[in-house]
mmCIF file of C-alpha atoms in Angstrom:
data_model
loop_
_atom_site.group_PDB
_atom_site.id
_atom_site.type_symbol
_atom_site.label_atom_id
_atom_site.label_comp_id
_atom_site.label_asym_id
_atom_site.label_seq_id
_atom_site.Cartn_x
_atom_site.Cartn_y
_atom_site.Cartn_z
ATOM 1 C CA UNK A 1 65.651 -121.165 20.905
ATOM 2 C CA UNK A 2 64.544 -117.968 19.081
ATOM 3 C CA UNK A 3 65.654 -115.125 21.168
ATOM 4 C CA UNK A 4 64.389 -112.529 17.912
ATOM 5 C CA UNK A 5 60.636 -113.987 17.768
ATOM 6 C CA UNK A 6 59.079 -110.768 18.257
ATOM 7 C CA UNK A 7 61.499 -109.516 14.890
ATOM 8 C CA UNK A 8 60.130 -112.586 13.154
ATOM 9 C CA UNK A 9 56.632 -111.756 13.305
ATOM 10 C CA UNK A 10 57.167 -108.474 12.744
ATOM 11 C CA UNK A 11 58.900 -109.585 9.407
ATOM 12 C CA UNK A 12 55.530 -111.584 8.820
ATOM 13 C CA UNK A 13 52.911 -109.043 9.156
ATOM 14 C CA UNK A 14 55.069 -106.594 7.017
ATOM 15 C CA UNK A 15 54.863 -109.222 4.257
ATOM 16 C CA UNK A 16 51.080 -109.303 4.656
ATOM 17 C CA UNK A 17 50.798 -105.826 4.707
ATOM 18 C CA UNK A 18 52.533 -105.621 1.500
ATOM 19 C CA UNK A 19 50.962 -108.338 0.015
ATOM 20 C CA UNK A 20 47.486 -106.834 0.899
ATOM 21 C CA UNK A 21 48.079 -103.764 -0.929
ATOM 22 C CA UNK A 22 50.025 -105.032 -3.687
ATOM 23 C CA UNK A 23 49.324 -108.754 -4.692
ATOM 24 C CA UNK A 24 52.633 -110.927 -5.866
ATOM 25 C CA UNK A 25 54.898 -107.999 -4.808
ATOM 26 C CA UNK A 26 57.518 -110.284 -3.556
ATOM 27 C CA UNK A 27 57.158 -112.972 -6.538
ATOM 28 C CA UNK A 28 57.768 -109.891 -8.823
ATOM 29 C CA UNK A 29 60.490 -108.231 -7.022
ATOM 30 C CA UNK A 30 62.515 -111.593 -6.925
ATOM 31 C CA UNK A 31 62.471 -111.509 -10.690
ATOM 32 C CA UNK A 32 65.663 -109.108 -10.310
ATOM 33 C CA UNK A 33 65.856 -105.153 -9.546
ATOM 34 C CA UNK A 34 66.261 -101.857 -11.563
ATOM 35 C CA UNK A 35 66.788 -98.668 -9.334
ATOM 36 C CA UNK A 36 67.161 -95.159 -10.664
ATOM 37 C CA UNK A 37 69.120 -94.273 -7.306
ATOM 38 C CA UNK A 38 71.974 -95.248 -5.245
ATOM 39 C CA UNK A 39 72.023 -94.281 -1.809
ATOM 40 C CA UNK A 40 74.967 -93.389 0.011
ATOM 41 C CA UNK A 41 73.781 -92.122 3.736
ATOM 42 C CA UNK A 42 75.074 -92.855 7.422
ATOM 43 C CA UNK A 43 74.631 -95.742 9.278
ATOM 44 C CA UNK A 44 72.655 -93.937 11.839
ATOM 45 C CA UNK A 45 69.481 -96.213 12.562
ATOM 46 C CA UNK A 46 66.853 -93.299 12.914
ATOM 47 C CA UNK A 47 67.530 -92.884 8.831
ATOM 48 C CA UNK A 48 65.601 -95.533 6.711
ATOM 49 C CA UNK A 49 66.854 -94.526 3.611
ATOM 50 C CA UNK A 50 63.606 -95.854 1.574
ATOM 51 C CA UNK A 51 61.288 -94.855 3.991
ATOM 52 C CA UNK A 52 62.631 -91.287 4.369
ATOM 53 C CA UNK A 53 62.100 -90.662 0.299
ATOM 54 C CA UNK A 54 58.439 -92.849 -0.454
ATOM 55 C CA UNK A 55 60.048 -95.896 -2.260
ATOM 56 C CA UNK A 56 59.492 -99.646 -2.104
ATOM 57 C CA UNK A 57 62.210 -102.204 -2.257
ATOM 58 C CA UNK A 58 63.752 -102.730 -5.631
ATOM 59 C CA UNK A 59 63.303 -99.123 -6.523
ATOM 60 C CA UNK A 60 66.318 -97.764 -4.494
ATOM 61 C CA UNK A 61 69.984 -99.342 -3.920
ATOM 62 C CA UNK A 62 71.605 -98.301 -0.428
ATOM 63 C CA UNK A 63 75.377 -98.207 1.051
ATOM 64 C CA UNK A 64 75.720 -97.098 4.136
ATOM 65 C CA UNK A 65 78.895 -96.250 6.420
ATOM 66 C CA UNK A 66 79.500 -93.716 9.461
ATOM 67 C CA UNK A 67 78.862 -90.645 8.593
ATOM 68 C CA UNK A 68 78.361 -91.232 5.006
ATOM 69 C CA UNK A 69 81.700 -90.685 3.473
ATOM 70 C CA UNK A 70 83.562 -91.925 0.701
ATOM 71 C CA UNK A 71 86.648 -92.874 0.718
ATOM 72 C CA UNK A 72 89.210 -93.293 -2.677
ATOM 73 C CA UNK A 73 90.203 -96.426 -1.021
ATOM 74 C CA UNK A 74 87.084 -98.344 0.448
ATOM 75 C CA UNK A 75 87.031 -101.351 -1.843
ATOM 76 C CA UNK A 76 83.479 -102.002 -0.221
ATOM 77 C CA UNK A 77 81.858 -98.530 -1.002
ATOM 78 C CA UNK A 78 83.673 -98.921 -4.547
ATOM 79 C CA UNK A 79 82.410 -101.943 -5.269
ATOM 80 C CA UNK A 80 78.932 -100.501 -4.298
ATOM 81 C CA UNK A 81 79.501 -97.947 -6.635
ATOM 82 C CA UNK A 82 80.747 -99.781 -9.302
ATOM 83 C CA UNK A 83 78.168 -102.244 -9.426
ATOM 84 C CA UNK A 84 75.250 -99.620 -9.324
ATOM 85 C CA UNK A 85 76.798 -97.480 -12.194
ATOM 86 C CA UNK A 86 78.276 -100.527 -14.274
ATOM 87 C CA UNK A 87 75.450 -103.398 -13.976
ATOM 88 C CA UNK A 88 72.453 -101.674 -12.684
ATOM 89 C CA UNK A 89 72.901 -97.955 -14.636
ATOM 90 C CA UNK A 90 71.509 -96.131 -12.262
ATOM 91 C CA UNK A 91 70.960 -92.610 -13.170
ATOM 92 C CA UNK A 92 71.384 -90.496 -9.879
ATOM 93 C CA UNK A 93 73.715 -90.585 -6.802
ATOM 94 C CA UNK A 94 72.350 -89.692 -4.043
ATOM 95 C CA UNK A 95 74.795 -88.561 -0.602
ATOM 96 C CA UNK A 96 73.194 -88.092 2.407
ATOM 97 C CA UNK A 97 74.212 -86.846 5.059
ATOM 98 C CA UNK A 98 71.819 -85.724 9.080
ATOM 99 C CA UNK A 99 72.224 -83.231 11.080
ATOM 100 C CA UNK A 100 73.191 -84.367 14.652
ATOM 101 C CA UNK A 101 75.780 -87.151 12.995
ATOM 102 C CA UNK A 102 77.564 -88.843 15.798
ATOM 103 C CA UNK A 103 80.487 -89.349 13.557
ATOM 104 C CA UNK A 104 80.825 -85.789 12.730
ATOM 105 C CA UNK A 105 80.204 -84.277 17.001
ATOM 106 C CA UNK A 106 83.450 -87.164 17.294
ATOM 107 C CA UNK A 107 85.486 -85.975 14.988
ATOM 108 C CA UNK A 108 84.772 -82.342 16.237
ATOM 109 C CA UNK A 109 85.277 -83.062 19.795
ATOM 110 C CA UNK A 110 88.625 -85.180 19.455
ATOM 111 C CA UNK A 111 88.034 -88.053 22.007
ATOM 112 C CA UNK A 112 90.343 -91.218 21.560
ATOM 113 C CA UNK A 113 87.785 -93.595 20.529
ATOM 114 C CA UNK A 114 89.550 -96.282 19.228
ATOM 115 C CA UNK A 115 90.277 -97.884 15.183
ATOM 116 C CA UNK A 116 86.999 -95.484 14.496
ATOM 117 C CA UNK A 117 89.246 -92.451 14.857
ATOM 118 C CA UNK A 118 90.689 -93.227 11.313
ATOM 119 C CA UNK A 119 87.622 -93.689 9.798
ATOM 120 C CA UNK A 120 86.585 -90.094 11.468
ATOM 121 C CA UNK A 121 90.097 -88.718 10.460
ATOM 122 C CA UNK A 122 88.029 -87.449 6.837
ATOM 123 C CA UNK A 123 85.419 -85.642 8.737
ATOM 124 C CA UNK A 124 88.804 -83.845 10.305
ATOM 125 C CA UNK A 125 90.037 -83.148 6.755
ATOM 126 C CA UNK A 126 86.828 -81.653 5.729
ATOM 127 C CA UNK A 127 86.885 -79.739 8.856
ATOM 128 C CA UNK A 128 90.344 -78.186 8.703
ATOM 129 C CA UNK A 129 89.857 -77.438 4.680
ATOM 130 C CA UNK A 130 86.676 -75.281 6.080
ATOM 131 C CA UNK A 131 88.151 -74.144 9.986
ATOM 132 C CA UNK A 132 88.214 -70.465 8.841
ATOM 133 C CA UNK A 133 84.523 -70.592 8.162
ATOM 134 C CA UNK A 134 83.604 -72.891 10.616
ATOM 135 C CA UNK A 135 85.409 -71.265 13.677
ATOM 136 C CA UNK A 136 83.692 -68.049 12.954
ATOM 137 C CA UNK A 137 80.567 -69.792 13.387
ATOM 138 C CA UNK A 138 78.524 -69.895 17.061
ATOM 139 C CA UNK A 139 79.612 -73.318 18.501
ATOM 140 C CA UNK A 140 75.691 -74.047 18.422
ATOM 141 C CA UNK A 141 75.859 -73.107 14.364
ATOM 142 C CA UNK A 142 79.393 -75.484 13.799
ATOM 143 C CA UNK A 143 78.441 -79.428 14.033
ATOM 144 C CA UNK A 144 75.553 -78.542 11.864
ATOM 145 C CA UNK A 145 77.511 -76.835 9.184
ATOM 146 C CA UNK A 146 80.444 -79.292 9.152
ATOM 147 C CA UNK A 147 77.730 -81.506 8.457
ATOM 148 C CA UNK A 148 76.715 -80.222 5.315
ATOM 149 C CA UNK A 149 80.502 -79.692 4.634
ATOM 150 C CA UNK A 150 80.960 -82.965 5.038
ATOM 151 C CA UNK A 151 77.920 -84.261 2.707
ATOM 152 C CA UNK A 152 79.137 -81.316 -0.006
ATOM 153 C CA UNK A 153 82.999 -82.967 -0.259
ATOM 154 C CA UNK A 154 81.344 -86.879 0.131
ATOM 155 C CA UNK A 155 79.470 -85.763 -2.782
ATOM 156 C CA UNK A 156 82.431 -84.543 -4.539
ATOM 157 C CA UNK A 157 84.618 -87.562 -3.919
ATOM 158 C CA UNK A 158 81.943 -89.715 -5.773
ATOM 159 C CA UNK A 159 82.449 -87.661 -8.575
ATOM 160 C CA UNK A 160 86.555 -87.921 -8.255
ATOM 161 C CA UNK A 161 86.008 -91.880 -8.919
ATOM 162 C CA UNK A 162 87.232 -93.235 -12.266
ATOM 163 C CA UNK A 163 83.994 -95.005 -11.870
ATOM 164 C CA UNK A 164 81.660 -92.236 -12.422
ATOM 165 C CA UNK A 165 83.985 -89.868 -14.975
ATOM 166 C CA UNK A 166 84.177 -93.691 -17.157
ATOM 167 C CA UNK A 167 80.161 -93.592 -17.109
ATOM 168 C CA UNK A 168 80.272 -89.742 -18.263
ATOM 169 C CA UNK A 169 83.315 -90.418 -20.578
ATOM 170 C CA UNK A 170 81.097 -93.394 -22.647
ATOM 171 C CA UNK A 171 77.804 -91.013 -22.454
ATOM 172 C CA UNK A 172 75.993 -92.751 -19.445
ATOM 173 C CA UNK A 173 73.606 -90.124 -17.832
ATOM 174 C CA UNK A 174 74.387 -90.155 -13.996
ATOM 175 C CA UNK A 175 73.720 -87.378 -11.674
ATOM 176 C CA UNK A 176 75.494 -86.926 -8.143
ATOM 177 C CA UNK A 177 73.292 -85.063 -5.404
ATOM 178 C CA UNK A 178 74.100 -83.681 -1.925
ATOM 179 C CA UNK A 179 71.293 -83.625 0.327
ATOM 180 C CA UNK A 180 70.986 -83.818 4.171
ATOM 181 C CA UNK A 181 68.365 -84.991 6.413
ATOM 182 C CA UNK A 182 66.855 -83.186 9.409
ATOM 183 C CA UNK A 183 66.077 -85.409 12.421
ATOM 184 C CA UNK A 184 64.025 -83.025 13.999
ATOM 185 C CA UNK A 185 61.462 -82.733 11.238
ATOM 186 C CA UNK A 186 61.787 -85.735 8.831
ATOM 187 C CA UNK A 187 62.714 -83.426 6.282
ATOM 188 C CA UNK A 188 65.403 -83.525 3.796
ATOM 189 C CA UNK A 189 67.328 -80.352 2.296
ATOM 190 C CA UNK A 190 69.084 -80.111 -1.204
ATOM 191 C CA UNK A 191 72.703 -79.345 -0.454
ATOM 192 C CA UNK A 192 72.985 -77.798 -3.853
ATOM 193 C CA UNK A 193 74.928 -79.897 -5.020
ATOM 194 C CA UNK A 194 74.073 -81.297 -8.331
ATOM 195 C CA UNK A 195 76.897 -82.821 -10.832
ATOM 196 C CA UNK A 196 76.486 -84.302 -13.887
ATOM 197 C CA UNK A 197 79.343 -84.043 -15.774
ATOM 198 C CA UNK A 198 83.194 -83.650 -15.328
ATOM 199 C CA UNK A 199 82.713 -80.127 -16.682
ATOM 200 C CA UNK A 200 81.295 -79.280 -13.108
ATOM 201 C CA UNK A 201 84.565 -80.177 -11.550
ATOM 202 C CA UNK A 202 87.875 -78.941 -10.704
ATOM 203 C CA UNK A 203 90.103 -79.158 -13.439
ATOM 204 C CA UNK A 204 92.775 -81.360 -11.331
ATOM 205 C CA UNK A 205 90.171 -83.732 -11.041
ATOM 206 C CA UNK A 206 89.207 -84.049 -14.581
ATOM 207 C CA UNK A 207 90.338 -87.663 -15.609
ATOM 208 C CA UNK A 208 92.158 -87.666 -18.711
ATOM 209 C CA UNK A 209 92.131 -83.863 -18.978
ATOM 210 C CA UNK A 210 95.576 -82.214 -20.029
ATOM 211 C CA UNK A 211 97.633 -80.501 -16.910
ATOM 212 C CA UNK A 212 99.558 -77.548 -18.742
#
């Protein structure tokens, strides 16, 4: 018994709506892929990461994880990572972050939830790193900002990886962005964030670079 039909035929008139506009799509796209990007952006469902930025499948390789972070030891985001740098050579990393992210109003609010309370245990990092600025906020103004606080350190942490200082170290161009995605409108927001070499970063974080 198929208790998903409706998801099924859904699945079938997407294909022939593709198909319709673009003729051997899928017989092309199975012939291997080649993004530019890798997406790193929160689980949350009302997100579709392709959708949101006007690409097709193939053109845009996507991890996701509550409330987008990364972690120094998430073998799964790492191997995400690794694989998108390493094999595919994507030029730009991409974090993404929303504004309304359950995982950050959690971690704010302090709630036993369960094993997720390690996971949000980060979003308390970034929080405490940033409380001067953030309690001096409106309470209205705070989940917002930690939210872009958060995206702004996720961002950072990809560029902490030996994976992406060994890509700048053997002259691989690779870009890490910050951006952050406004349920309300659709619209996303550059963070300002923009690294693209371990010049950019603190000098503790510099792989290889001499601590005097």
């Amino acid at each position: 018994m198929q208790l998903l039909k409706h998801l099924f035929d859904n699945n079938r008139r997407w294909v022939q709506k593709i198909e319709h506009a673009n003729p051997g799509f899928f017989e092309r796209l199975a012939q291997g892929q080649a993004p530019e990007y890798l997406w790193i952006g929160c689980s949350d469902s009302r997100i579709p990461a392709n959708e949101v930025v006007g690409l097709m499948p193939g053109e845009l390789f996507v991890h996701r994880n509550v409330a987008n972070l990364v972690v120094h030891s998430d073998i799964n985001l790492l191997s995400v990572l690794q694989y998108a740098v390493d094999a595919l050579k994507i030029t730009h990393v991409i974090v993404c972050g929303h504004y309304g992210c359950g995982g950050v109003l959690a971690a704010m609010q302090g709630e036993p939830l369960g094993l997720i309370d390690n996971w949000l245990r980060y979003i308390k990092d970034v929080y405490q790193h940033n409380a001067e600025l953030l309690d001096a906020l409106p309470a209205a103004e705070r989940a917002d900002r930690l939210c872009e606080f958060n995206v702004i350190q996720q961002a950072a942490n990809v560029c902490y990886t030996s994976i992406v200082q060994d890509a700048w170290r053997r002259g691989q161009p690779l870009t890490v962005h910050g951006w952050i995605y406004n349920l309300k409108d659709g619209l996303l927001r550059d963070l300002d964030v923009c690294i693209s070499g371990p010049q950019q970063l603190p000098h503790i974080y510099q792989l290889g670079a001499r601590i005097d």
